[in-house]
Amino acid sequence: MTSLQSDPGTQEHQHHSHSHGHGPAAPVSQHLRKVIAAVLIPFAAAVVVGLVVLWPGGAPAHERTGVGFDRQTQQGKVVSVETVGCEDVNASQAPVTGDTAASSGGSATGREPGLCKKASVRVTTGPDEGRKFVEIVQPGAPRQLREGQGVVVAYAPDAPHDLQYSVTDVDRKFPMVLLAGVFALAVVVVGRLRGVMALVALAVSFAVLTLFILPAVLQGSNPLLVAVVGAGAIMLIALYMCHGVTARTSVAVIGTLISLLLIGLLGSLFIGWASLSGNTDDSTGLIHGLYPHIDMSGLLLAGVIIGSLGVLDDVTVTQTSAVWELHQADPSMGVRKLYRAGIRIGRDHIASVVNTLVLAYAGAALPLLLLFSIAQSSVGAVANSELVAEEIVRTLIGSIGLVASVPVTTVLAALVVSADRTDPGAEAVASGPVRGGRGRRRRARR
């Protein structure tokens, strides 16, 4: 029975190891703390200065064009829906809804007689609250309306009175909010305090994006500079908030910073070399039309940097934690052994992350790839088109940065944790009670 009793010295050692794994990292030498601070403090100061200098104070005002997303919108509700003959409501021509998808679908099917839906819609927000209008939905339209459904209505002040309002989308706020609530609950239940801090960091990241990055770009600031400052702020806030102000987190921050610099350099080189304009679809064309001073290729590069940041955080934190845990398991491991063991873990991470990036793009671009397949275009022709080449360059540059972050972060973590040594005298004092306690128990058992 005596062998099952707790040893106070052992308890102290276990508590010390536990604090390493989940609390602050083991004490780093004073010299290394100064080196880490010498790198991070100027970087953090530069980020703060950049935020102050580039702070936009809100997006610039402009007159709405009424095209695409740049339309005045209000909320509405479908009051009633009745079935009528398409010929009776003159549905042989596409209705003026401002929705290109609905119009194109309607014009294709409206030439044949059939049954259409006549929806009465009431505006529920804005100066014309309570006003009703009629929306004709043809049988082949991709979006059908039902009674009691919430909708988004577009307002065209220059149109005739009866055509000023039209349904442009459905109101899907409730399912989106519900899904976000389920996500937040899952994160908090599984992650507990770490999950709460992750959600707070997510909110801060979204605030930096919407309050700083987007308005600053619209104000005419250099998109690359804005992206670097914004990504730096997100990185510092998110990593330290989620993982604590420790040497371990600082190593992950430095590894992420080096990888972001590499991504920025490669992106600037290959976006210019491949002559990618960044103006490839209706959204970017509308932005360029409204704000001609925005550098669209710079905006593309900014998107590459911001898009890579989230995955980089994951890779660098995982690698740093892996090296720290390897050191905890075997404190006698030197820099080379730690690096080799950590890089073996990193290779598995690289394989999964790169595959994830490629499949994520393929999934998002599936309709576009289907169009190329229907046209029987060759792989070379598809890859050479700017719309696809832009995403290929974005994915490959981000993947190169991710791959580079593994050895960079691993070697930094191995160097720092190998120098993680307490004073020998302190170790002797700390180990004395442990040996003494064991010796006393041995004598007592004898």
GROMACS .gro file of C-alpha atoms in nm:
model
  446
    1MET     CA    1   0.000   0.000   0.000
    2THR     CA    2   0.287   0.234   0.072
    3SER     CA    3   0.391   0.225  -0.294
    4LEU     CA    4   0.057   0.381  -0.395
    5GLN     CA    5   0.098   0.683  -0.169
    6SER     CA    6   0.169   1.018  -0.330
    7ASP     CA    7   0.517   1.158  -0.312
    8PRO     CA    8   0.515   1.535  -0.242
    9GLY     CA    9   0.822   1.578  -0.456
   10THR     CA   10   0.662   1.384  -0.737
   11GLN     CA   11   0.347   1.594  -0.707
   12GLU     CA   12   0.558   1.907  -0.732
   13HIS     CA   13   0.734   1.775  -1.042
   14GLN     CA   14   0.403   1.675  -1.204
   15HIS     CA   15   0.253   2.015  -1.133
   16HIS     CA   16   0.559   2.180  -1.287
   17SER     CA   17   0.526   1.970  -1.604
   18HIS     CA   18   0.156   2.038  -1.627
   19SER     CA   19   0.216   2.412  -1.608
   20HIS     CA   20   0.454   2.380  -1.901
   21GLY     CA   21   0.200   2.203  -2.118
   22HIS     CA   22  -0.100   2.427  -2.056
   23GLY     CA   23   0.023   2.743  -1.893
   24PRO     CA   24   0.329   2.961  -1.955
   25ALA     CA   25   0.616   2.790  -2.127
   26ALA     CA   26   0.922   2.688  -1.930
   27PRO     CA   27   1.142   2.980  -1.830
   28VAL     CA   28   1.347   3.103  -2.119
   29SER     CA   29   1.689   3.247  -2.056
   30GLN     CA   30   1.715   3.619  -2.009
   31HIS     CA   31   1.920   3.652  -2.326
   32LEU     CA   32   1.659   3.476  -2.538
   33ARG     CA   33   1.383   3.685  -2.387
   34LYS     CA   34   1.573   3.994  -2.497
   35VAL     CA   35   1.622   3.853  -2.848
   36ILE     CA   36   1.252   3.770  -2.885
   37ALA     CA   37   1.154   4.110  -2.750
   38ALA     CA   38   1.401   4.281  -2.984
   39VAL     CA   39   1.217   4.124  -3.279
   40LEU     CA   40   0.857   4.149  -3.161
   41ILE     CA   41   0.848   4.489  -2.991
   42PRO     CA   42   0.959   4.686  -3.301
   43PHE     CA   43   0.717   4.482  -3.513
   44ALA     CA   44   0.427   4.546  -3.274
   45ALA     CA   45   0.518   4.915  -3.258
   46ALA     CA   46   0.526   4.934  -3.638
   47VAL     CA   47   0.181   4.773  -3.653
   48VAL     CA   48   0.040   5.024  -3.405
   49VAL     CA   49   0.195   5.315  -3.595
   50GLY     CA   50   0.057   5.175  -3.920
   51LEU     CA   51  -0.292   5.147  -3.771
   52VAL     CA   52  -0.277   5.509  -3.653
   53VAL     CA   53  -0.139   5.650  -3.978
   54LEU     CA   54  -0.361   5.448  -4.212
   55TRP     CA   55  -0.678   5.453  -4.003
   56PRO     CA   56  -0.950   5.550  -4.252
   57GLY     CA   57  -1.227   5.679  -4.028
   58GLY     CA   58  -1.496   5.505  -4.233
   59ALA     CA   59  -1.560   5.422  -4.597
   60PRO     CA   60  -1.593   5.717  -4.838
   61ALA     CA   61  -1.944   5.811  -4.946
   62HIS     CA   62  -2.058   5.774  -5.306
   63GLU     CA   63  -2.376   5.785  -5.510
   64ARG     CA   64  -2.523   5.441  -5.565
   65THR     CA   65  -2.514   5.317  -5.923
   66GLY     CA   66  -2.802   5.073  -5.882
   67VAL     CA   67  -2.588   4.796  -6.037
   68GLY     CA   68  -2.512   4.464  -5.870
   69PHE     CA   69  -2.446   4.499  -5.499
   70ASP     CA   70  -2.444   4.877  -5.525
   71ARG     CA   71  -2.821   4.909  -5.490
   72GLN     CA   72  -3.048   5.054  -5.225
   73THR     CA   73  -3.212   4.765  -5.046
   74GLN     CA   74  -3.482   4.725  -4.783
   75GLN     CA   75  -3.650   4.435  -4.609
   76GLY     CA   76  -3.985   4.299  -4.724
   77LYS     CA   77  -4.232   4.020  -4.662
   78VAL     CA   78  -4.440   3.812  -4.902
   79VAL     CA   79  -4.804   3.878  -4.808
   80SER     CA   80  -4.975   3.642  -5.053
   81VAL     CA   81  -4.898   3.420  -5.349
   82GLU     CA   82  -5.147   3.314  -5.616
   83THR     CA   83  -5.109   3.103  -5.927
   84VAL     CA   84  -5.194   3.276  -6.254
   85GLY     CA   85  -5.139   3.213  -6.622
   86CYS     CA   86  -4.816   3.358  -6.752
   87GLU     CA   87  -4.995   3.501  -7.054
   88ASP     CA   88  -5.245   3.678  -6.828
   89VAL     CA   89  -4.969   3.873  -6.652
   90ASN     CA   90  -4.773   3.937  -6.971
   91ALA     CA   91  -4.481   3.725  -6.855
   92SER     CA   92  -4.351   3.658  -7.203
   93GLN     CA   93  -4.075   3.909  -7.127
   94ALA     CA   94  -3.836   3.901  -6.837
   95PRO     CA   95  -3.962   4.107  -6.540
   96VAL     CA   96  -3.768   4.411  -6.432
   97THR     CA   97  -3.639   4.275  -6.102
   98GLY     CA   98  -3.280   4.390  -6.109
   99ASP     CA   99  -3.183   4.026  -6.055
  100THR     CA  100  -2.994   3.895  -6.354
  101ALA     CA  101  -3.030   3.533  -6.248
  102ALA     CA  102  -3.407   3.554  -6.219
  103SER     CA  103  -3.440   3.757  -6.535
  104SER     CA  104  -3.236   3.521  -6.748
  105GLY     CA  105  -3.421   3.223  -6.610
  106GLY     CA  106  -3.755   3.389  -6.669
  107SER     CA  107  -3.685   3.499  -7.022
  108ALA     CA  108  -3.595   3.147  -7.125
  109THR     CA  109  -3.914   2.989  -6.994
  110GLY     CA  110  -4.158   3.277  -7.032
  111ARG     CA  111  -4.192   3.227  -7.407
  112GLU     CA  112  -4.393   2.911  -7.347
  113PRO     CA  113  -4.740   2.926  -7.186
  114GLY     CA  114  -4.751   2.806  -6.826
  115LEU     CA  115  -4.845   2.889  -6.469
  116CYS     CA  116  -4.665   3.175  -6.296
  117LYS     CA  117  -4.672   3.290  -5.935
  118LYS     CA  118  -4.808   3.636  -5.858
  119ALA     CA  119  -4.665   3.744  -5.523
  120SER     CA  120  -4.778   4.047  -5.327
  121VAL     CA  121  -4.485   4.187  -5.130
  122ARG     CA  122  -4.494   4.447  -4.852
  123VAL     CA  123  -4.193   4.667  -4.774
  124THR     CA  124  -4.120   4.641  -4.400
  125THR     CA  125  -3.832   4.889  -4.358
  126GLY     CA  126  -3.729   5.229  -4.489
  127PRO     CA  127  -3.927   5.542  -4.576
  128ASP     CA  128  -4.180   5.343  -4.782
  129GLU     CA  129  -4.260   5.098  -4.504
  130GLY     CA  130  -4.599   4.939  -4.564
  131ARG     CA  131  -4.594   4.994  -4.940
  132LYS     CA  132  -4.695   4.690  -5.149
  133PHE     CA  133  -4.586   4.581  -5.494
  134VAL     CA  134  -4.635   4.278  -5.716
  135GLU     CA  135  -4.361   4.035  -5.813
  136ILE     CA  136  -4.416   3.788  -6.096
  137VAL     CA  137  -4.222   3.463  -6.058
  138GLN     CA  138  -4.205   3.244  -6.366
  139PRO     CA  139  -4.212   2.862  -6.334
  140GLY     CA  140  -3.849   2.818  -6.440
  141ALA     CA  141  -3.708   3.084  -6.205
  142PRO     CA  142  -3.439   2.948  -5.969
  143ARG     CA  143  -3.597   3.126  -5.671
  144GLN     CA  144  -3.964   3.065  -5.588
  145LEU     CA  145  -4.153   3.273  -5.332
  146ARG     CA  146  -4.395   3.151  -5.065
  147GLU     CA  147  -4.643   3.330  -4.840
  148GLY     CA  148  -4.490   3.470  -4.520
  149GLN     CA  149  -4.135   3.455  -4.651
  150GLY     CA  150  -3.894   3.736  -4.570
  151VAL     CA  151  -3.723   3.889  -4.870
  152VAL     CA  152  -3.471   4.157  -4.963
  153VAL     CA  153  -3.611   4.417  -5.201
  154ALA     CA  154  -3.415   4.651  -5.426
  155TYR     CA  155  -3.520   5.014  -5.465
  156ALA     CA  156  -3.469   5.200  -5.793
  157PRO     CA  157  -3.572   5.565  -5.737
  158ASP     CA  158  -3.541   5.658  -6.105
  159ALA     CA  159  -3.773   5.380  -6.227
  160PRO     CA  160  -4.149   5.425  -6.283
  161HIS     CA  161  -4.352   5.418  -5.964
  162ASP     CA  162  -4.485   5.064  -6.013
  163LEU     CA  163  -4.137   4.928  -6.092
  164GLN     CA  164  -3.935   5.098  -5.820
  165TYR     CA  165  -3.934   4.793  -5.591
  166SER     CA  166  -3.843   4.436  -5.685
  167VAL     CA  167  -3.740   4.124  -5.497
  168THR     CA  168  -3.367   4.068  -5.525
  169ASP     CA  169  -3.303   3.797  -5.266
  170VAL     CA  170  -3.456   3.605  -4.976
  171ASP     CA  171  -3.399   3.695  -4.612
  172ARG     CA  172  -3.183   3.419  -4.465
  173LYS     CA  173  -3.065   3.596  -4.150
  174PHE     CA  174  -3.233   3.358  -3.906
  175PRO     CA  175  -3.073   3.033  -4.031
  176MET     CA  176  -2.737   3.210  -4.058
  177VAL     CA  177  -2.759   3.343  -3.702
  178LEU     CA  178  -2.874   3.002  -3.577
  179LEU     CA  179  -2.582   2.829  -3.749
  180ALA     CA  180  -2.339   3.084  -3.601
  181GLY     CA  181  -2.488   3.017  -3.257
  182VAL     CA  182  -2.443   2.641  -3.296
  183PHE     CA  183  -2.083   2.700  -3.406
  184ALA     CA  184  -2.010   2.925  -3.107
  185LEU     CA  185  -2.170   2.676  -2.868
  186ALA     CA  186  -1.964   2.388  -3.009
  187VAL     CA  187  -1.642   2.588  -2.979
  188VAL     CA  188  -1.715   2.687  -2.618
  189VAL     CA  189  -1.829   2.337  -2.509
  190VAL     CA  190  -1.520   2.167  -2.652
  191GLY     CA  191  -1.264   2.444  -2.612
  192ARG     CA  192  -1.396   2.593  -2.284
  193LEU     CA  193  -1.191   2.901  -2.193
  194ARG     CA  194  -0.969   2.859  -2.499
  195GLY     CA  195  -1.282   2.840  -2.711
  196VAL     CA  196  -1.418   3.161  -2.560
  197MET     CA  197  -1.090   3.339  -2.627
  198ALA     CA  198  -1.088   3.202  -2.983
  199LEU     CA  199  -1.434   3.350  -3.043
  200VAL     CA  200  -1.321   3.684  -2.900
  201ALA     CA  201  -1.015   3.676  -3.126
  202LEU     CA  202  -1.242   3.596  -3.422
  203ALA     CA  203  -1.458   3.898  -3.342
  204VAL     CA  204  -1.149   4.119  -3.316
  205SER     CA  205  -1.019   3.988  -3.650
  206PHE     CA  206  -1.352   4.064  -3.814
  207ALA     CA  207  -1.349   4.413  -3.659
  208VAL     CA  208  -0.998   4.482  -3.797
  209LEU     CA  209  -1.112   4.364  -4.139
  210THR     CA  210  -1.432   4.570  -4.153
  211LEU     CA  211  -1.321   4.880  -3.962
  212PHE     CA  212  -0.965   4.913  -4.090
  213ILE     CA  213  -0.866   4.703  -4.392
  214LEU     CA  214  -1.169   4.751  -4.617
  215PRO     CA  215  -1.226   5.125  -4.551
  216ALA     CA  216  -0.853   5.200  -4.578
  217VAL     CA  217  -0.837   5.034  -4.920
  218LEU     CA  218  -1.144   5.229  -5.033
  219GLN     CA  219  -0.983   5.552  -4.911
  220GLY     CA  220  -0.696   5.492  -5.152
  221SER     CA  221  -0.424   5.356  -4.923
  222ASN     CA  222  -0.185   5.102  -5.071
  223PRO     CA  223  -0.365   4.764  -5.046
  224LEU     CA  224  -0.043   4.572  -4.977
  225LEU     CA  225   0.060   4.804  -4.693
  226VAL     CA  226  -0.290   4.794  -4.547
  227ALA     CA  227  -0.296   4.414  -4.567
  228VAL     CA  228   0.044   4.382  -4.396
  229VAL     CA  229  -0.055   4.615  -4.111
  230GLY     CA  230  -0.399   4.458  -4.073
  231ALA     CA  231  -0.265   4.102  -4.087
  232GLY     CA  232   0.002   4.194  -3.832
  233ALA     CA  233  -0.261   4.330  -3.594
  234ILE     CA  234  -0.483   4.023  -3.638
  235MET     CA  235  -0.186   3.791  -3.586
  236LEU     CA  236  -0.064   3.957  -3.266
  237ILE     CA  237  -0.408   3.989  -3.111
  238ALA     CA  238  -0.535   3.643  -3.207
  239LEU     CA  239  -0.226   3.441  -3.117
  240TYR     CA  240  -0.151   3.608  -2.784
  241MET     CA  241  -0.518   3.617  -2.687
  242CYS     CA  242  -0.572   3.248  -2.762
  243HIS     CA  243  -0.237   3.104  -2.650
  244GLY     CA  244  -0.108   3.346  -2.389
  245VAL     CA  245   0.191   3.578  -2.374
  246THR     CA  246   0.463   3.312  -2.369
  247ALA     CA  247   0.788   3.234  -2.547
  248ARG     CA  248   0.607   2.952  -2.726
  249THR     CA  249   0.351   3.193  -2.871
  250SER     CA  250   0.623   3.443  -2.958
  251VAL     CA  251   0.807   3.179  -3.162
  252ALA     CA  252   0.483   3.105  -3.351
  253VAL     CA  253   0.438   3.478  -3.415
  254ILE     CA  254   0.792   3.511  -3.554
  255GLY     CA  255   0.746   3.203  -3.774
  256THR     CA  256   0.418   3.342  -3.906
  257LEU     CA  257   0.578   3.681  -3.972
  258ILE     CA  258   0.866   3.531  -4.171
  259SER     CA  259   0.624   3.321  -4.376
  260LEU     CA  260   0.402   3.622  -4.448
  261LEU     CA  261   0.704   3.817  -4.570
  262LEU     CA  262   0.790   3.531  -4.806
  263ILE     CA  263   0.431   3.519  -4.933
  264GLY     CA  264   0.434   3.895  -4.990
  265LEU     CA  265   0.759   3.880  -5.188
  266LEU     CA  266   0.650   3.584  -5.402
  267GLY     CA  267   0.306   3.734  -5.457
  268SER     CA  268   0.446   4.068  -5.567
  269LEU     CA  269   0.685   3.893  -5.807
  270PHE     CA  270   0.449   3.643  -5.972
  271ILE     CA  271   0.136   3.859  -5.984
  272GLY     CA  272   0.335   4.117  -6.181
  273TRP     CA  273   0.519   3.855  -6.388
  274ALA     CA  274   0.195   3.677  -6.484
  275SER     CA  275   0.029   4.012  -6.566
  276LEU     CA  276  -0.264   3.946  -6.334
  277SER     CA  277  -0.482   4.257  -6.319
  278GLY     CA  278  -0.707   4.143  -6.034
  279ASN     CA  279  -1.007   4.263  -6.233
  280THR     CA  280  -1.165   3.937  -6.349
  281ASP     CA  281  -1.534   3.936  -6.257
  282ASP     CA  282  -1.837   4.160  -6.209
  283SER     CA  283  -1.753   4.241  -5.846
  284THR     CA  284  -1.397   4.356  -5.913
  285GLY     CA  285  -1.516   4.539  -6.226
  286LEU     CA  286  -1.776   4.727  -6.022
  287ILE     CA  287  -1.515   4.815  -5.758
  288HIS     CA  288  -1.280   4.946  -6.025
  289GLY     CA  289  -1.562   5.147  -6.180
  290LEU     CA  290  -1.661   5.306  -5.851
  291TYR     CA  291  -1.306   5.360  -5.722
  292PRO     CA  292  -1.065   5.380  -6.020
  293HIS     CA  293  -0.777   5.478  -5.792
  294ILE     CA  294  -0.768   5.135  -5.624
  295ASP     CA  295  -0.477   4.919  -5.740
  296MET     CA  296  -0.660   4.596  -5.827
  297SER     CA  297  -0.342   4.388  -5.858
  298GLY     CA  298  -0.237   4.518  -5.516
  299LEU     CA  299  -0.580   4.421  -5.387
  300LEU     CA  300  -0.522   4.071  -5.521
  301LEU     CA  301  -0.191   4.049  -5.337
  302ALA     CA  302  -0.355   4.178  -5.018
  303GLY     CA  303  -0.613   3.901  -5.048
  304VAL     CA  304  -0.336   3.642  -5.081
  305ILE     CA  305  -0.171   3.764  -4.759
  306ILE     CA  306  -0.490   3.783  -4.555
  307GLY     CA  307  -0.616   3.451  -4.690
  308SER     CA  308  -0.292   3.275  -4.595
  309LEU     CA  309  -0.280   3.416  -4.242
  310GLY     CA  310  -0.545   3.191  -4.091
  311VAL     CA  311  -0.384   2.865  -4.203
  312LEU     CA  312  -0.036   2.993  -4.117
  313ASP     CA  313  -0.144   3.055  -3.757
  314ASP     CA  314  -0.258   2.696  -3.732
  315VAL     CA  315   0.063   2.551  -3.875
  316THR     CA  316   0.305   2.763  -3.672
  317VAL     CA  317   0.123   2.713  -3.342
  318THR     CA  318   0.101   2.338  -3.400
  319GLN     CA  319   0.469   2.307  -3.486
  320THR     CA  320   0.579   2.515  -3.189
  321SER     CA  321   0.360   2.314  -2.950
  322ALA     CA  322   0.491   1.988  -3.096
  323VAL     CA  323   0.854   2.087  -3.038
  324TRP     CA  324   0.776   2.203  -2.684
  325GLU     CA  325   0.600   1.875  -2.602
  326LEU     CA  326   0.887   1.673  -2.748
  327HIS     CA  327   1.123   1.862  -2.522
  328GLN     CA  328   0.897   1.799  -2.225
  329ALA     CA  329   0.895   1.426  -2.300
  330ASP     CA  330   1.274   1.408  -2.337
  331PRO     CA  331   1.460   1.714  -2.201
  332SER     CA  332   1.792   1.565  -2.312
  333MET     CA  333   1.706   1.610  -2.682
  334GLY     CA  334   1.929   1.860  -2.855
  335VAL     CA  335   1.847   2.106  -3.130
  336ARG     CA  336   1.905   1.855  -3.413
  337LYS     CA  337   1.695   1.579  -3.259
  338LEU     CA  338   1.416   1.820  -3.176
  339TYR     CA  339   1.420   1.959  -3.528
  340ARG     CA  340   1.417   1.615  -3.691
  341ALA     CA  341   1.131   1.494  -3.471
  342GLY     CA  342   0.935   1.816  -3.521
  343ILE     CA  343   0.984   1.819  -3.896
  344ARG     CA  344   0.847   1.464  -3.920
  345ILE     CA  345   0.528   1.590  -3.761
  346GLY     CA  346   0.532   1.892  -3.990
  347ARG     CA  347   0.553   1.679  -4.305
  348ASP     CA  348   0.218   1.518  -4.222
  349HIS     CA  349   0.074   1.862  -4.157
  350ILE     CA  350   0.205   1.994  -4.487
  351ALA     CA  351   0.050   1.708  -4.684
  352SER     CA  352  -0.294   1.759  -4.533
  353VAL     CA  353  -0.293   2.140  -4.548
  354VAL     CA  354  -0.179   2.165  -4.912
  355ASN     CA  355  -0.442   1.913  -5.017
  356THR     CA  356  -0.702   2.109  -4.822
  357LEU     CA  357  -0.614   2.434  -5.001
  358VAL     CA  358  -0.635   2.279  -5.348
  359LEU     CA  359  -0.963   2.101  -5.279
  360ALA     CA  360  -1.110   2.414  -5.120
  361TYR     CA  361  -1.041   2.611  -5.437
  362ALA     CA  362  -1.170   2.331  -5.661
  363GLY     CA  363  -1.491   2.313  -5.459
  364ALA     CA  364  -1.545   2.690  -5.469
  365ALA     CA  365  -1.471   2.706  -5.843
  366LEU     CA  366  -1.668   2.395  -5.938
  367PRO     CA  367  -1.928   2.581  -6.151
  368LEU     CA  368  -1.649   2.760  -6.339
  369LEU     CA  369  -1.462   2.434  -6.394
  370LEU     CA  370  -1.784   2.278  -6.523
  371LEU     CA  371  -1.815   2.557  -6.780
  372PHE     CA  372  -1.463   2.488  -6.904
  373SER     CA  373  -1.543   2.117  -6.917
  374ILE     CA  374  -1.859   2.183  -7.120
  375ALA     CA  375  -1.654   2.393  -7.361
  376GLN     CA  376  -1.405   2.101  -7.383
  377SER     CA  377  -1.116   2.336  -7.312
  378SER     CA  378  -0.773   2.187  -7.257
  379VAL     CA  379  -0.608   2.200  -6.917
  380GLY     CA  380  -0.352   2.448  -7.049
  381ALA     CA  381  -0.620   2.681  -7.184
  382VAL     CA  382  -0.810   2.666  -6.857
  383ALA     CA  383  -0.501   2.738  -6.648
  384ASN     CA  384  -0.395   3.022  -6.878
  385SER     CA  385  -0.724   3.214  -6.843
  386GLU     CA  386  -0.680   3.499  -6.597
  387LEU     CA  387  -0.980   3.396  -6.389
  388VAL     CA  388  -0.829   3.056  -6.315
  389ALA     CA  389  -0.463   3.165  -6.323
  390GLU     CA  390  -0.537   3.417  -6.050
  391GLU     CA  391  -0.662   3.144  -5.819
  392ILE     CA  392  -0.378   2.909  -5.913
  393VAL     CA  393  -0.120   3.176  -5.827
  394ARG     CA  394  -0.306   3.256  -5.505
  395THR     CA  395  -0.317   2.890  -5.401
  396LEU     CA  396   0.043   2.809  -5.495
  397ILE     CA  397   0.192   3.115  -5.326
  398GLY     CA  398  -0.007   3.047  -5.011
  399SER     CA  399   0.101   2.682  -5.018
  400ILE     CA  400   0.468   2.778  -5.058
  401GLY     CA  401   0.436   3.003  -4.754
  402LEU     CA  402   0.274   2.722  -4.556
  403VAL     CA  403   0.542   2.473  -4.655
  404ALA     CA  404   0.818   2.720  -4.563
  405SER     CA  405   0.655   2.797  -4.227
  406VAL     CA  406   0.709   2.439  -4.105
  407PRO     CA  407   1.093   2.423  -4.113
  408VAL     CA  408   1.124   2.790  -4.017
  409THR     CA  409   0.901   2.760  -3.711
  410THR     CA  410   1.042   2.419  -3.616
  411VAL     CA  411   1.402   2.536  -3.614
  412LEU     CA  412   1.312   2.851  -3.421
  413ALA     CA  413   1.120   2.649  -3.163
  414ALA     CA  414   1.404   2.394  -3.134
  415LEU     CA  415   1.660   2.668  -3.079
  416VAL     CA  416   1.451   2.845  -2.817
  417VAL     CA  417   1.338   2.539  -2.623
  418SER     CA  418   1.690   2.392  -2.625
  419ALA     CA  419   1.813   2.711  -2.460
  420ASP     CA  420   1.530   2.674  -2.207
  421ARG     CA  421   1.744   2.598  -1.906
  422THR     CA  422   1.700   2.707  -1.548
  423ASP     CA  423   1.996   2.787  -1.327
  424PRO     CA  424   2.183   2.464  -1.229
  425GLY     CA  425   2.180   2.564  -0.866
  426ALA     CA  426   1.808   2.612  -0.875
  427GLU     CA  427   1.770   2.270  -1.034
  428ALA     CA  428   1.977   2.114  -0.755
  429VAL     CA  429   1.769   2.285  -0.489
  430ALA     CA  430   1.450   2.184  -0.663
  431SER     CA  431   1.563   1.822  -0.698
  432GLY     CA  432   1.687   1.795  -0.337
  433PRO     CA  433   1.349   1.753  -0.167
  434VAL     CA  434   1.248   1.496  -0.425
  435ARG     CA  435   1.547   1.271  -0.356
  436GLY     CA  436   1.524   1.339   0.014
  437GLY     CA  437   1.158   1.248   0.022
  438ARG     CA  438   1.223   0.924  -0.160
  439GLY     CA  439   1.512   0.847   0.073
  440ARG     CA  440   1.300   0.910   0.383
  441ARG     CA  441   1.031   0.675   0.252
  442ARG     CA  442   1.289   0.407   0.173
  443ARG     CA  443   1.428   0.434   0.529
  444ALA     CA  444   1.079   0.429   0.672
  445ARG     CA  445   0.989   0.116   0.473
  446ARG     CA  446   1.311  -0.049   0.593
   0.00000   0.00000   0.00000
